[in-house]
């Protein structure tokens, strides 16, 4: 099989992963506290080609690329005032802590609400926890006695729905601002440019495969049939 097909296909697969990541970032461009991802590629080991007759080296040949890693940009975004008493933003580093059916999770999305039981929850009904690990009560007038605690979570890993997983290591240095929300970490302009660049790379891989396929067809058709 033509080696070029594998090389072009690996590039297309890597760009598919990158496009899915960028599309997710764009879909969360207005989600409070959302943190954008960044995908980086790496090349597979190169092959050294040489002339089988003379033994002379011809040069290296790449064998394709893959996604090396996807990292989350945890840089704090700008904060805007909303005036809503159950909106909270973290200025600086840290996460809010939630109790979910899957266990403790962390988030930067501080768009909370009051549950029928009178506790502070997120949009999915998961309880917001204080520094002592207990739920935070919401008064009848829609305010809280104390703001949610901010936890330091080294090596936090994104697990979906703006949630992060990890082990809390005490208080973080960030401070809570009531009546405000942190903006999404997605830069729509940059994301659109990255998406266009990825689309162009994907199309280049398609053209390479099409050209190789046409070349192979011509080579096969030129072989005299045996009768």
Coordinates of N, CA, C and O in Angstrom, one line a residue, residues 24-36 73 75-80 162 181-188:
X24 N -16.3 22.6 20.1 CA -16.8 22.7 21.5 C -16.5 24.0 22.2 O -17.3 24.5 22.9
X25 N -15.3 24.6 21.9 CA -15.0 25.9 22.4 C -16.0 26.9 21.9 O -16.4 27.8 22.7
X26 N -16.3 26.9 20.6 CA -17.2 27.9 20.1 C -18.6 27.7 20.6 O -19.3 28.7 20.9
X27 N -19.0 26.5 20.9 CA -20.3 26.3 21.5 C -20.4 26.8 22.9 O -21.5 27.1 23.3
X28 N -19.3 27.0 23.6 CA -19.3 27.5 24.9 C -18.7 28.9 25.0 O -18.3 29.4 26.1
X29 N -18.8 29.7 23.9 CA -18.3 31.0 23.9 C -19.1 32.0 24.9 O -18.5 33.0 25.2
X30 N -20.3 31.6 25.3 CA -21.0 32.4 26.2 C -21.3 31.7 27.5 O -22.1 32.2 28.3
X31 N -20.6 30.6 27.8 CA -20.8 29.9 29.0 C -19.9 30.5 30.1 O -18.7 30.5 29.9
X32 N -20.5 31.0 31.2 CA -19.6 31.6 32.3 C -18.6 30.6 32.8 O -18.9 29.5 33.1
X33 N -17.4 31.1 32.9 CA -16.3 30.4 33.6 C -15.8 29.2 32.7 O -14.9 28.5 33.2
X34 N -16.2 29.1 31.4 CA -15.7 28.0 30.6 C -14.2 28.3 30.3 O -13.8 29.4 30.1
X35 N -13.5 27.2 30.2 CA -12.1 27.2 29.9 C -11.8 26.5 28.6 O -12.2 25.3 28.4
X36 N -11.2 27.2 27.6 CA -10.9 26.7 26.3 C -9.8 25.6 26.3 O -8.9 25.7 27.2
X73 N -6.7 25.8 29.0 CA -6.1 27.1 29.4 C -6.9 27.6 30.5 O -8.1 28.0 30.4
X75 N -6.3 30.2 32.3 CA -6.1 31.7 32.6 C -7.5 32.3 33.0 O -8.4 32.2 32.3
X76 N -7.5 33.0 34.1 CA -8.8 33.7 34.5 C -9.2 34.7 33.4 O -8.4 35.4 32.8
X77 N -10.5 34.7 33.1 CA -11.1 35.6 32.1 C -11.6 36.9 32.8 O -11.6 37.0 34.1
X78 N -12.1 37.8 32.1 CA -12.7 39.0 32.6 C -14.0 38.7 33.4 O -14.7 37.7 33.2
X79 N -14.3 39.6 34.3 CA -15.5 39.5 35.2 C -16.4 40.6 34.9 O -16.0 41.8 34.8
X80 N -17.7 40.3 34.7 CA -18.7 41.3 34.5 C -19.8 41.3 35.6 O -20.2 40.2 36.1
X162 N -18.4 21.9 31.9 CA -17.6 22.9 32.7 C -17.2 22.4 34.0 O -16.8 23.2 34.9
X181 N -20.2 37.5 37.1 CA -19.8 36.2 36.5 C -18.6 36.3 35.7 O -18.3 37.4 35.1
X182 N -17.8 35.3 35.7 CA -16.6 35.3 34.8 C -17.0 34.9 33.4 O -17.8 34.1 33.2
X183 N -16.4 35.6 32.5 CA -16.7 35.4 31.1 C -16.1 34.1 30.6 O -15.3 33.5 31.3
X184 N -16.5 33.6 29.5 CA -16.0 32.4 28.9 C -14.5 32.6 28.5 O -14.2 33.7 28.0
X185 N -13.7 31.6 28.6 CA -12.3 31.7 28.1 C -12.1 31.5 26.6 O -11.0 31.6 26.2
X186 N -13.2 31.3 25.9 CA -13.1 31.1 24.5 C -13.0 32.5 23.8 O -13.7 33.4 24.0
X187 N -12.0 32.6 22.9 CA -11.8 33.8 22.0 C -12.4 33.4 20.7 O -11.8 32.7 19.9
X188 N -13.7 33.9 20.4 CA -14.3 33.5 19.1 C -13.5 33.8 17.9 O -13.5 32.9 17.0

